[in-house]
Amino acid sequence: MKIVHVLTRLLRAGSEENTLACCLAQARHGHEVLLVHGEEYDPSLRVSVAGALRVVTLGKLINSISPSRDISAFGQLTRLMRDWQPDIVHTHQSKAGIVGRLAAREAHIPGIVHGVHILPFVHVGTAQRLIFLAAERLAARFTRAYIDVSQAMRDICIANHLGRPDQHHIVHSGFDLARFANAKWPQEPHLLLGTAAGEPKPPVVLMLAALEPRKRHVEFIEAFGQVVDRIPNVRLLVAGEGSARAAVESAIERSPFANNVRMIGHHREPERLISLADVCVLTSMREGLPRVMMQYLAGGRASVISHLPGVEEVVKHGVNGIVAPAEDVGAAAAAVADLLENQHYRARLADGAKLTDLSSWGLDSMCERVELIYQSVLESAPAAARPTEARIRDGLAKQTLGLPGF
């Protein structure tokens, strides 16, 4: 197959990691893969995958609504797809999902698939909700399949008339489970924690999330004082990068508890950070089903998660984690302090996390499910739109011989 993935942004966040894992697996399986991303990207991340698949940057594709740039991005994507003639166009993220599917329709691509990592019309202002919902309904008319990261995302789509139930497929966002289950502490942890070498490890709270306003880092840092009041030597590790970095740094600087907060940016071994933590926290106000939540569980750590659609599919309050009220970041901070003070309860939740069945979040499971969905989409496409037999035979021959280009 020839497959195009389209992303609005290529940064170090969950939907991008999910997409890149699929791209790399598909390339290894002999498919010809093209990754198209917009203006915002991490150069080092782009370089890390460029050797395994083709990567194209579209400067006109941006996250915010901009009619002139959106029209230009639509034109660029349409020309690219007409030239490349993929069998599958798989879009991700809100803006790329809309512009990419419109372009694929214009270019007469047989298999148009959209990955629902997050929904742009949930927990936003009325005007933004109406604009995105109208655009999503337009794109839904020619979307052949949806790949939803959770049952909740699927249910919200169907309730808003975005695709038929039979078009939706739940595929959890996969990762290497063993990597997190077997992780050890980082080397020289005192450097991360700001403590002296050889000093006993203080209680550690980890917030592992892209630095975006919807993750509510600033609000949690502002509420973290109540944790410090009860556990004075606690450390909060803020791990991640993103557009809100300056705002998060400013919140730390003005906090009277700045010495208790350590901002460490992107870390190449997040599983080691989870291993180091006593409690993990996520206070997002809008998500799909964040796989960092599963990574906390895979790492066997007690965690506090703000309620999101779909959280209850995995986190059982009081069994393998704490689910805090969505609107109350202060309640999440209070729950963190409670867990740090109650070792027995914390250990019980950690044991519950270790026993959680995460098999459907395995990397191989995700990639296999996605490929089966692609095949189903192409098999159900009108005969005139399917890949020709000659093209399939040529691709299979290249795959058998280990040749590039398929």
Coordinates of N, CA, C and O in Angstrom, one line a residue, residues 70-236:
D70 N -5.4 28.2 5.5 CA -6.1 26.9 5.4 C -6.4 26.6 3.9 O -6.2 25.4 3.5
I71 N -6.8 27.5 3.1 CA -7.0 27.3 1.7 C -5.7 27.0 1.0 O -5.7 26.1 0.1
S72 N -4.6 27.6 1.3 CA -3.3 27.3 0.7 C -2.9 25.9 1.1 O -2.4 25.2 0.2
A73 N -3.1 25.5 2.3 CA -2.7 24.2 2.8 C -3.5 23.1 2.0 O -3.0 22.1 1.6
F74 N -4.8 23.4 1.8 CA -5.7 22.5 1.1 C -5.2 22.3 -0.3 O -5.1 21.2 -0.8
G75 N -4.8 23.4 -1.0 CA -4.3 23.3 -2.3 C -3.0 22.5 -2.4 O -2.8 21.7 -3.3
Q76 N -2.1 22.8 -1.5 CA -0.8 22.1 -1.4 C -1.0 20.6 -1.2 O -0.4 19.7 -1.9
L77 N -1.9 20.2 -0.3 CA -2.2 18.8 0.0 C -2.9 18.1 -1.2 O -2.5 17.0 -1.5
T78 N -3.8 18.8 -1.8 CA -4.5 18.2 -3.0 C -3.5 17.9 -4.1 O -3.5 16.8 -4.6
R79 N -2.6 18.8 -4.4 CA -1.6 18.6 -5.4 C -0.7 17.4 -5.1 O -0.3 16.6 -5.9
L80 N -0.2 17.4 -3.8 CA 0.7 16.4 -3.4 C 0.0 15.0 -3.5 O 0.6 14.0 -4.0
M81 N -1.3 14.9 -3.1 CA -2.0 13.6 -3.2 C -2.3 13.2 -4.6 O -2.2 12.0 -5.0
R82 N -2.6 14.2 -5.5 CA -2.8 13.8 -6.9 C -1.5 13.3 -7.5 O -1.5 12.4 -8.3
D83 N -0.4 13.9 -7.1 CA 0.9 13.5 -7.7 C 1.3 12.1 -7.1 O 1.8 11.2 -7.9
W84 N 1.0 11.9 -5.9 CA 1.5 10.7 -5.2 C 0.5 9.5 -5.3 O 0.9 8.3 -5.3
Q85 N -0.8 9.8 -5.4 CA -1.8 8.8 -5.6 C -1.7 7.7 -4.5 O -1.6 6.5 -4.9
P86 N -1.9 8.0 -3.3 CA -1.9 7.0 -2.2 C -3.1 6.1 -2.2 O -4.2 6.6 -2.8
D87 N -3.1 5.0 -1.6 CA -4.3 4.2 -1.4 C -5.0 4.6 -0.2 O -6.2 4.6 -0.2
I88 N -4.3 5.0 0.8 CA -4.8 5.4 2.1 C -4.3 6.8 2.5 O -3.1 7.1 2.4
V89 N -5.2 7.7 2.9 CA -4.8 8.9 3.6 C -5.4 8.9 5.0 O -6.6 8.7 5.2
H90 N -4.5 8.9 6.0 CA -4.8 8.8 7.4 C -4.5 10.1 8.0 O -3.3 10.4 8.2
T91 N -5.5 10.8 8.4 CA -5.3 12.1 9.0 C -5.3 12.0 10.6 O -6.0 11.2 11.1
H92 N -4.7 13.0 11.2 CA -4.6 13.0 12.7 C -4.7 14.5 13.1 O -4.2 15.4 12.4
Q93 N -5.2 14.7 14.3 CA -5.3 16.0 14.9 C -6.3 16.9 14.2 O -6.7 16.6 13.0
S94 N -6.8 17.9 14.8 CA -8.1 18.5 14.3 C -7.9 19.2 13.0 O -8.7 18.9 12.0
K95 N -7.0 20.1 12.9 CA -6.9 20.9 11.6 C -6.5 20.0 10.4 O -7.1 20.1 9.4
A96 N -5.4 19.2 10.6 CA -5.0 18.3 9.6 C -6.1 17.3 9.2 O -6.3 16.9 8.1
G97 N -6.9 17.0 10.2 CA -8.0 16.0 10.0 C -9.0 16.6 9.0 O -9.6 15.9 8.2
I98 N -9.3 17.9 9.1 CA -10.3 18.5 8.3 C -9.7 18.9 6.9 O -10.2 18.4 5.9
V99 N -8.6 19.6 6.9 CA -8.0 20.0 5.6 C -7.5 18.8 4.9 O -7.7 18.7 3.6
G100 N -6.9 17.8 5.6 CA -6.4 16.6 4.9 C -7.5 15.8 4.3 O -7.3 15.3 3.1
R101 N -8.6 15.6 4.9 CA -9.7 14.8 4.4 C -10.3 15.5 3.2 O -10.7 14.9 2.2
L102 N -10.5 16.9 3.3 CA -11.0 17.6 2.1 C -10.1 17.5 0.9 O -10.5 17.3 -0.2
A103 N -8.8 17.5 1.1 CA -7.8 17.4 0.0 C -7.8 16.0 -0.5 O -7.8 15.8 -1.8
A104 N -8.0 15.0 0.3 CA -8.0 13.6 -0.2 C -9.2 13.4 -1.0 O -9.2 12.6 -2.0
R105 N -10.4 14.0 -0.6 CA -11.6 13.8 -1.4 C -11.4 14.5 -2.7 O -11.8 13.9 -3.8
E106 N -10.8 15.7 -2.8 CA -10.6 16.4 -4.0 C -9.7 15.6 -4.9 O -9.8 15.7 -6.2
A107 N -8.7 14.9 -4.4 CA -7.7 14.1 -5.1 C -8.2 12.7 -5.5 O -7.5 11.9 -6.1
H108 N -9.5 12.4 -5.1 CA -10.1 11.1 -5.4 C -9.3 9.9 -4.8 O -9.1 8.9 -5.4
I109 N -8.9 10.0 -3.5 CA -8.2 9.0 -2.8 C -9.2 7.9 -2.4 O -10.2 8.3 -1.7
P110 N -9.0 6.6 -2.6 CA -10.0 5.6 -2.3 C -10.3 5.4 -0.8 O -11.4 5.2 -0.3
G111 N -9.2 5.5 0.0 CA -9.3 5.2 1.4 C -9.0 6.4 2.3 O -7.8 6.8 2.5
I112 N -10.0 7.0 2.9 CA -9.8 8.2 3.7 C -10.2 7.8 5.2 O -11.3 7.4 5.5
V113 N -9.2 7.9 6.0 CA -9.3 7.4 7.4 C -8.9 8.6 8.3 O -7.9 9.3 8.1
H114 N -9.6 8.8 9.4 CA -9.3 9.8 10.4 C -9.1 9.2 11.8 O -9.9 8.4 12.3
G115 N -8.0 9.6 12.4 CA -7.6 9.2 13.7 C -8.2 10.2 14.8 O -7.8 11.3 14.7
V116 N -9.0 9.7 15.7 CA -9.6 10.6 16.7 C -8.8 10.5 17.9 O -9.0 9.6 18.8
H117 N -7.8 11.3 18.1 CA -7.0 11.4 19.3 C -7.6 12.3 20.3 O -7.5 12.2 21.5
I118 N -8.3 13.4 19.8 CA -9.0 14.4 20.6 C -10.0 15.0 19.7 O -9.9 15.0 18.5
L119 N -11.0 15.6 20.4 CA -12.1 16.2 19.6 C -12.1 17.7 19.8 O -12.1 18.2 20.9
P120 N -12.0 18.5 18.7 CA -11.8 20.0 18.8 C -13.0 20.7 19.3 O -12.9 21.9 19.7
F121 N -14.2 20.1 19.3 CA -15.4 20.8 19.7 C -15.8 20.5 21.2 O -16.9 20.9 21.6
V122 N -15.0 19.9 21.9 CA -15.3 19.5 23.3 C -14.5 20.5 24.3 O -13.3 20.7 24.1
H123 N -15.2 21.0 25.2 CA -14.7 21.9 26.2 C -14.0 23.2 25.6 O -12.9 23.5 26.0
V124 N -14.7 23.8 24.6 CA -14.2 25.0 24.0 C -15.4 26.0 24.0 O -16.5 25.6 24.3
G125 N -15.1 27.2 23.6 CA -16.1 28.2 23.5 C -17.2 27.9 22.4 O -16.9 27.1 21.5
T126 N -18.3 28.6 22.5 CA -19.4 28.2 21.6 C -19.1 28.4 20.2 O -19.4 27.6 19.3
A127 N -18.4 29.6 19.8 CA -18.1 29.8 18.4 C -17.2 28.8 17.9 O -17.4 28.2 16.7
Q128 N -16.1 28.4 18.6 CA -15.2 27.4 18.2 C -15.9 26.1 18.0 O -15.6 25.3 17.1
R129 N -16.7 25.8 19.0 CA -17.4 24.5 18.9 C -18.3 24.4 17.6 O -18.2 23.4 16.9
L130 N -19.0 25.4 17.3 CA -19.9 25.4 16.1 C -19.1 25.3 14.8 O -19.4 24.6 13.9
I131 N -17.9 26.1 14.8 CA -17.1 26.0 13.6 C -16.5 24.6 13.4 O -16.6 24.1 12.3
F132 N -15.9 24.1 14.4 CA -15.3 22.8 14.3 C -16.3 21.7 14.0 O -16.0 20.7 13.3
L133 N -17.4 21.8 14.7 CA -18.5 20.7 14.5 C -19.0 20.7 13.1 O -19.2 19.6 12.5
A134 N -19.2 21.9 12.5 CA -19.7 22.0 11.1 C -18.6 21.4 10.2 O -18.9 20.7 9.2
A135 N -17.3 21.8 10.4 CA -16.3 21.3 9.6 C -16.1 19.7 9.7 O -15.9 19.0 8.7
E136 N -16.2 19.2 10.9 CA -16.1 17.8 11.1 C -17.3 17.1 10.4 O -17.1 16.0 9.8
R137 N -18.5 17.6 10.5 CA -19.6 17.0 9.8 C -19.5 17.0 8.3 O -19.9 16.0 7.6
L138 N -18.9 18.0 7.7 CA -18.6 18.1 6.3 C -17.6 17.0 5.9 O -17.8 16.2 5.0
A139 N -16.5 16.9 6.7 CA -15.5 15.9 6.4 C -16.0 14.5 6.6 O -15.5 13.5 6.0
A140 N -17.0 14.3 7.5 CA -17.5 13.0 7.8 C -18.2 12.4 6.6 O -18.3 11.1 6.5
R141 N -18.7 13.2 5.7 CA -19.4 12.7 4.5 C -18.6 11.8 3.7 O -19.1 10.9 3.0
F142 N -17.3 12.0 3.7 CA -16.4 11.1 2.8 C -15.3 10.4 3.6 O -14.3 10.0 3.0
T143 N -15.5 10.4 4.9 CA -14.5 9.6 5.7 C -15.0 8.1 5.7 O -16.1 7.8 6.1
R144 N -14.1 7.2 5.3 CA -14.4 5.8 5.2 C -14.3 5.1 6.5 O -15.1 4.1 6.7
A145 N -13.4 5.6 7.4 CA -13.3 4.9 8.7 C -12.7 5.9 9.7 O -11.9 6.8 9.3
Y146 N -13.1 5.7 10.9 CA -12.5 6.4 12.1 C -11.8 5.5 13.0 O -12.3 4.4 13.2
I147 N -10.6 5.9 13.4 CA -9.9 5.1 14.4 C -9.8 5.9 15.7 O -9.2 7.0 15.8
D148 N -10.6 5.5 16.7 CA -10.8 6.2 17.9 C -9.9 5.6 19.0 O -9.7 4.4 19.2
V149 N -9.3 6.5 19.8 CA -8.4 6.0 20.9 C -9.1 5.5 22.1 O -8.5 4.9 22.9
S150 N -10.4 5.8 22.2 CA -11.2 5.3 23.3 C -12.7 5.1 22.9 O -13.1 5.7 21.9
Q151 N -13.4 4.4 23.7 CA -14.8 4.2 23.6 C -15.5 5.6 23.7 O -16.5 5.9 23.0
A152 N -15.0 6.4 24.6 CA -15.7 7.7 24.8 C -15.6 8.6 23.6 O -16.5 9.3 23.2
M153 N -14.4 8.6 22.9 CA -14.3 9.4 21.7 C -15.2 8.9 20.6 O -15.9 9.7 19.9
R154 N -15.4 7.6 20.5 CA -16.3 7.0 19.6 C -17.7 7.4 19.9 O -18.5 7.9 19.0
D155 N -18.1 7.3 21.2 CA -19.5 7.7 21.5 C -19.8 9.1 21.3 O -20.9 9.5 20.9
I156 N -18.8 10.0 21.6 CA -19.1 11.4 21.3 C -19.2 11.7 19.9 O -20.1 12.5 19.4
C157 N -18.4 11.1 19.0 CA -18.5 11.2 17.6 C -19.9 10.8 17.1 O -20.6 11.6 16.4
I158 N -20.3 9.7 17.5 CA -21.6 9.1 17.0 C -22.8 10.0 17.5 O -23.7 10.3 16.8
A159 N -22.7 10.5 18.8 CA -23.7 11.3 19.3 C -23.8 12.7 18.5 O -24.9 13.3 18.5
N160 N -22.7 13.1 17.9 CA -22.7 14.3 17.2 C -22.8 14.1 15.7 O -22.5 14.9 14.9
H161 N -23.2 12.9 15.3 CA -23.5 12.5 13.9 C -22.2 12.6 13.0 O -22.2 13.0 11.9
L162 N -21.1 12.1 13.6 CA -19.9 12.0 12.9 C -19.6 10.6 12.6 O -18.9 9.8 13.3
G163 N -20.1 10.1 11.5 CA -19.9 8.7 11.1 C -20.9 7.7 11.7 O -21.5 8.0 12.7
R164 N -21.1 6.6 11.0 CA -22.0 5.6 11.5 C -21.2 4.7 12.5 O -20.0 4.6 12.4
P165 N -21.9 4.0 13.4 CA -21.2 3.1 14.3 C -20.3 2.1 13.7 O -19.2 1.9 14.2
D166 N -20.7 1.6 12.5 CA -19.9 0.6 11.9 C -18.6 1.2 11.2 O -17.7 0.4 10.9
Q167 N -18.5 2.5 11.1 CA -17.3 3.1 10.6 C -16.3 3.4 11.7 O -15.1 3.8 11.4
H168 N -16.6 3.3 12.9 CA -15.7 3.6 14.0 C -15.1 2.3 14.6 O -15.7 1.3 14.8
H169 N -13.8 2.4 14.8 CA -12.9 1.3 15.3 C -12.1 1.8 16.5 O -11.4 2.8 16.3
I170 N -12.2 1.2 17.6 CA -11.4 1.6 18.8 C -10.1 0.9 18.7 O -10.0 -0.3 18.8
V171 N -9.0 1.7 18.7 CA -7.7 1.2 18.7 C -6.9 2.0 19.7 O -6.7 3.2 19.5
H172 N -6.5 1.4 20.8 CA -5.8 2.1 21.8 C -4.4 2.5 21.3 O -3.8 1.9 20.5
S173 N -3.9 3.6 21.9 CA -2.7 4.2 21.5 C -1.5 3.4 22.1 O -1.2 3.6 23.3
G174 N -0.8 2.6 21.3 CA 0.1 1.7 21.8 C 1.5 2.2 22.1 O 1.9 3.2 21.6
F175 N 2.2 1.5 23.0 CA 3.6 1.8 23.3 C 4.2 0.5 23.9 O 3.5 -0.6 24.0
D176 N 5.5 0.5 24.1 CA 6.2 -0.6 24.6 C 6.0 -0.8 26.1 O 6.5 -0.2 26.9
L177 N 5.1 -1.8 26.4 CA 4.7 -2.0 27.8 C 5.8 -2.4 28.6 O 6.0 -1.9 29.8
A178 N 6.7 -3.3 28.1 CA 7.7 -3.9 28.9 C 8.7 -2.8 29.3 O 9.3 -2.8 30.4
R179 N 8.9 -1.8 28.5 CA 9.9 -0.7 28.7 C 9.5 0.0 30.0 O 10.3 0.4 30.8
F180 N 8.2 0.2 30.2 CA 7.7 0.9 31.4 C 7.6 0.0 32.6 O 7.9 0.4 33.8
A181 N 7.2 -1.3 32.4 CA 7.1 -2.2 33.5 C 8.4 -2.5 34.2 O 8.5 -2.8 35.4
N182 N 9.5 -2.5 33.4 CA 10.8 -2.9 33.9 C 11.8 -1.8 34.1 O 13.0 -2.0 34.2
A183 N 11.3 -0.6 34.1 CA 12.2 0.6 34.2 C 12.9 0.8 35.5 O 12.4 0.4 36.6
K184 N 14.1 1.3 35.4 CA 14.9 1.6 36.6 C 15.0 3.1 36.8 O 14.6 3.9 35.9
W185 N 15.5 3.6 37.9 CA 15.7 5.0 38.1 C 16.6 5.6 37.1 O 17.5 4.9 36.6
P186 N 16.5 6.9 36.8 CA 17.5 7.6 36.0 C 18.9 7.6 36.7 O 19.0 7.5 37.9
Q187 N 19.9 7.6 35.9 CA 21.3 7.8 36.5 C 21.4 9.1 37.2 O 20.9 10.1 36.7
E188 N 22.1 9.2 38.3 CA 22.3 10.4 39.0 C 21.0 11.2 39.3 O 20.8 12.3 38.8
P189 N 20.0 10.5 39.9 CA 18.7 11.2 40.1 C 18.8 12.5 40.9 O 17.9 13.4 40.7
H190 N 19.8 12.6 41.7 CA 19.9 13.9 42.5 C 20.0 15.1 41.6 O 19.6 16.2 42.0
L191 N 20.6 14.9 40.4 CA 20.7 16.1 39.5 C 19.3 16.6 39.0 O 19.1 17.7 38.8
L192 N 18.4 15.6 38.8 CA 17.1 16.0 38.4 C 16.3 16.6 39.6 O 15.5 17.5 39.4
L193 N 16.6 16.1 40.8 CA 15.8 16.5 42.0 C 16.3 17.7 42.7 O 15.7 18.3 43.6
G194 N 17.6 18.1 42.3 CA 18.2 19.3 43.0 C 18.6 19.0 44.4 O 18.5 19.8 45.3
T195 N 19.0 17.7 44.7 CA 19.4 17.4 46.0 C 20.9 17.0 46.0 O 21.5 16.9 44.9
A196 N 21.5 16.9 47.1 CA 22.9 16.5 47.2 C 23.1 15.0 46.9 O 22.3 14.2 47.2
A197 N 24.3 14.7 46.3 CA 24.6 13.3 46.0 C 24.6 12.5 47.3 O 25.2 13.0 48.3
G198 N 24.0 11.4 47.3 CA 24.0 10.5 48.4 C 22.9 10.8 49.4 O 22.6 10.1 50.3
E199 N 22.2 12.0 49.2 CA 21.1 12.3 50.1 C 19.9 11.4 49.8 O 19.6 11.1 48.6
P200 N 19.1 11.0 50.8 CA 18.0 10.2 50.6 C 17.0 10.9 49.6 O 16.8 12.1 49.6
K201 N 16.4 10.1 48.7 CA 15.4 10.6 47.8 C 14.2 11.2 48.5 O 13.6 10.5 49.3
P202 N 13.9 12.5 48.2 CA 12.6 13.0 48.8 C 11.4 12.5 48.0 O 11.5 11.8 47.0
P203 N 10.2 12.7 48.6 CA 9.0 12.3 47.9 C 8.9 13.0 46.5 O 9.2 14.2 46.4
V204 N 8.6 12.3 45.5 CA 8.6 12.8 44.1 C 7.2 12.7 43.5 O 6.6 11.6 43.5
V205 N 6.8 13.8 42.9 CA 5.5 13.9 42.1 C 5.9 14.2 40.7 O 6.7 15.1 40.4
L206 N 5.4 13.4 39.7 CA 5.8 13.6 38.3 C 4.5 14.0 37.5 O 3.5 13.4 37.6
M207 N 4.7 15.1 36.7 CA 3.7 15.5 35.8 C 4.4 15.4 34.4 O 5.2 16.2 34.0
L208 N 4.0 14.4 33.7 CA 4.6 14.1 32.4 C 3.5 14.4 31.3 O 2.6 13.7 31.1
A209 N 3.7 15.5 30.6 CA 2.7 16.0 29.7 C 3.3 17.1 28.8 O 4.2 17.9 29.3
A210 N 2.9 17.2 27.5 CA 3.3 18.3 26.7 C 2.9 19.6 27.3 O 1.8 19.7 28.0
L211 N 3.7 20.6 27.2 CA 3.4 21.9 27.8 C 2.4 22.7 26.9 O 2.8 23.5 26.1
E212 N 1.2 22.4 27.2 CA 0.1 23.1 26.5 C -0.9 23.6 27.5 O -1.1 22.9 28.5
P213 N -1.6 24.7 27.2 CA -2.6 25.2 28.2 C -3.6 24.2 28.7 O -4.0 24.2 29.9
R214 N -4.1 23.3 27.8 CA -5.1 22.4 28.2 C -4.6 21.3 29.2 O -5.5 20.7 29.8
K215 N -3.3 21.2 29.4 CA -2.8 20.3 30.4 C -2.8 20.9 31.8 O -2.7 20.2 32.8
R216 N -3.0 22.2 31.9 CA -3.2 22.9 33.2 C -2.0 22.8 34.1 O -2.1 22.6 35.3
H217 N -0.7 22.9 33.5 CA 0.4 22.9 34.4 C 0.4 24.1 35.3 O 0.8 24.0 36.5
V218 N 0.1 25.3 34.8 CA 0.2 26.5 35.6 C -0.8 26.4 36.8 O -0.4 26.7 37.9
E219 N -2.0 25.9 36.5 CA -3.0 25.8 37.6 C -2.5 24.8 38.7 O -2.7 25.0 39.9
F220 N -1.8 23.7 38.2 CA -1.4 22.7 39.2 C -0.2 23.3 40.0 O -0.1 23.0 41.2
I221 N 0.7 24.0 39.4 CA 1.8 24.6 40.1 C 1.3 25.6 41.1 O 1.8 25.6 42.3
E222 N 0.3 26.3 40.8 CA -0.3 27.3 41.7 C -1.0 26.6 42.9 O -1.0 27.1 44.0
A223 N -1.5 25.3 42.6 CA -2.2 24.6 43.7 C -1.2 23.7 44.5 O -1.6 23.2 45.5
F224 N 0.0 23.6 44.0 CA 1.0 22.7 44.6 C 1.5 23.1 46.0 O 2.0 22.3 46.8
G225 N 1.2 24.4 46.3 CA 1.6 24.9 47.7 C 1.0 24.1 48.8 O 1.6 23.8 49.8
Q226 N -0.3 23.6 48.6 CA -0.9 22.8 49.6 C -0.2 21.4 49.8 O -0.2 20.9 50.9
V227 N 0.5 20.9 48.7 CA 1.3 19.7 48.9 C 2.5 20.0 49.7 O 2.9 19.3 50.6
V228 N 3.2 21.1 49.4 CA 4.4 21.5 50.1 C 4.1 21.8 51.6 O 4.9 21.4 52.4
D229 N 3.0 22.4 51.8 CA 2.6 22.7 53.2 C 2.6 21.4 54.1 O 2.9 21.4 55.3
R230 N 2.2 20.3 53.5 CA 2.0 19.0 54.2 C 3.3 18.2 54.1 O 3.6 17.4 55.0
I231 N 4.0 18.3 53.0 CA 5.2 17.5 52.8 C 6.3 18.4 52.3 O 6.6 18.6 51.1
P232 N 7.0 19.1 53.2 CA 7.9 20.2 52.9 C 9.0 19.9 51.9 O 9.5 20.7 51.2
N233 N 9.5 18.6 51.9 CA 10.7 18.3 51.1 C 10.3 17.7 49.7 O 11.1 17.1 49.0
V234 N 9.0 17.7 49.4 CA 8.5 17.1 48.2 C 9.1 17.8 46.9 O 9.4 19.0 47.0
R235 N 9.3 17.0 45.9 CA 9.7 17.6 44.6 C 8.7 17.3 43.5 O 8.2 16.2 43.4
L236 N 8.3 18.3 42.7 CA 7.5 18.2 41.6 C 8.4 18.2 40.3 O 9.0 19.2 40.1

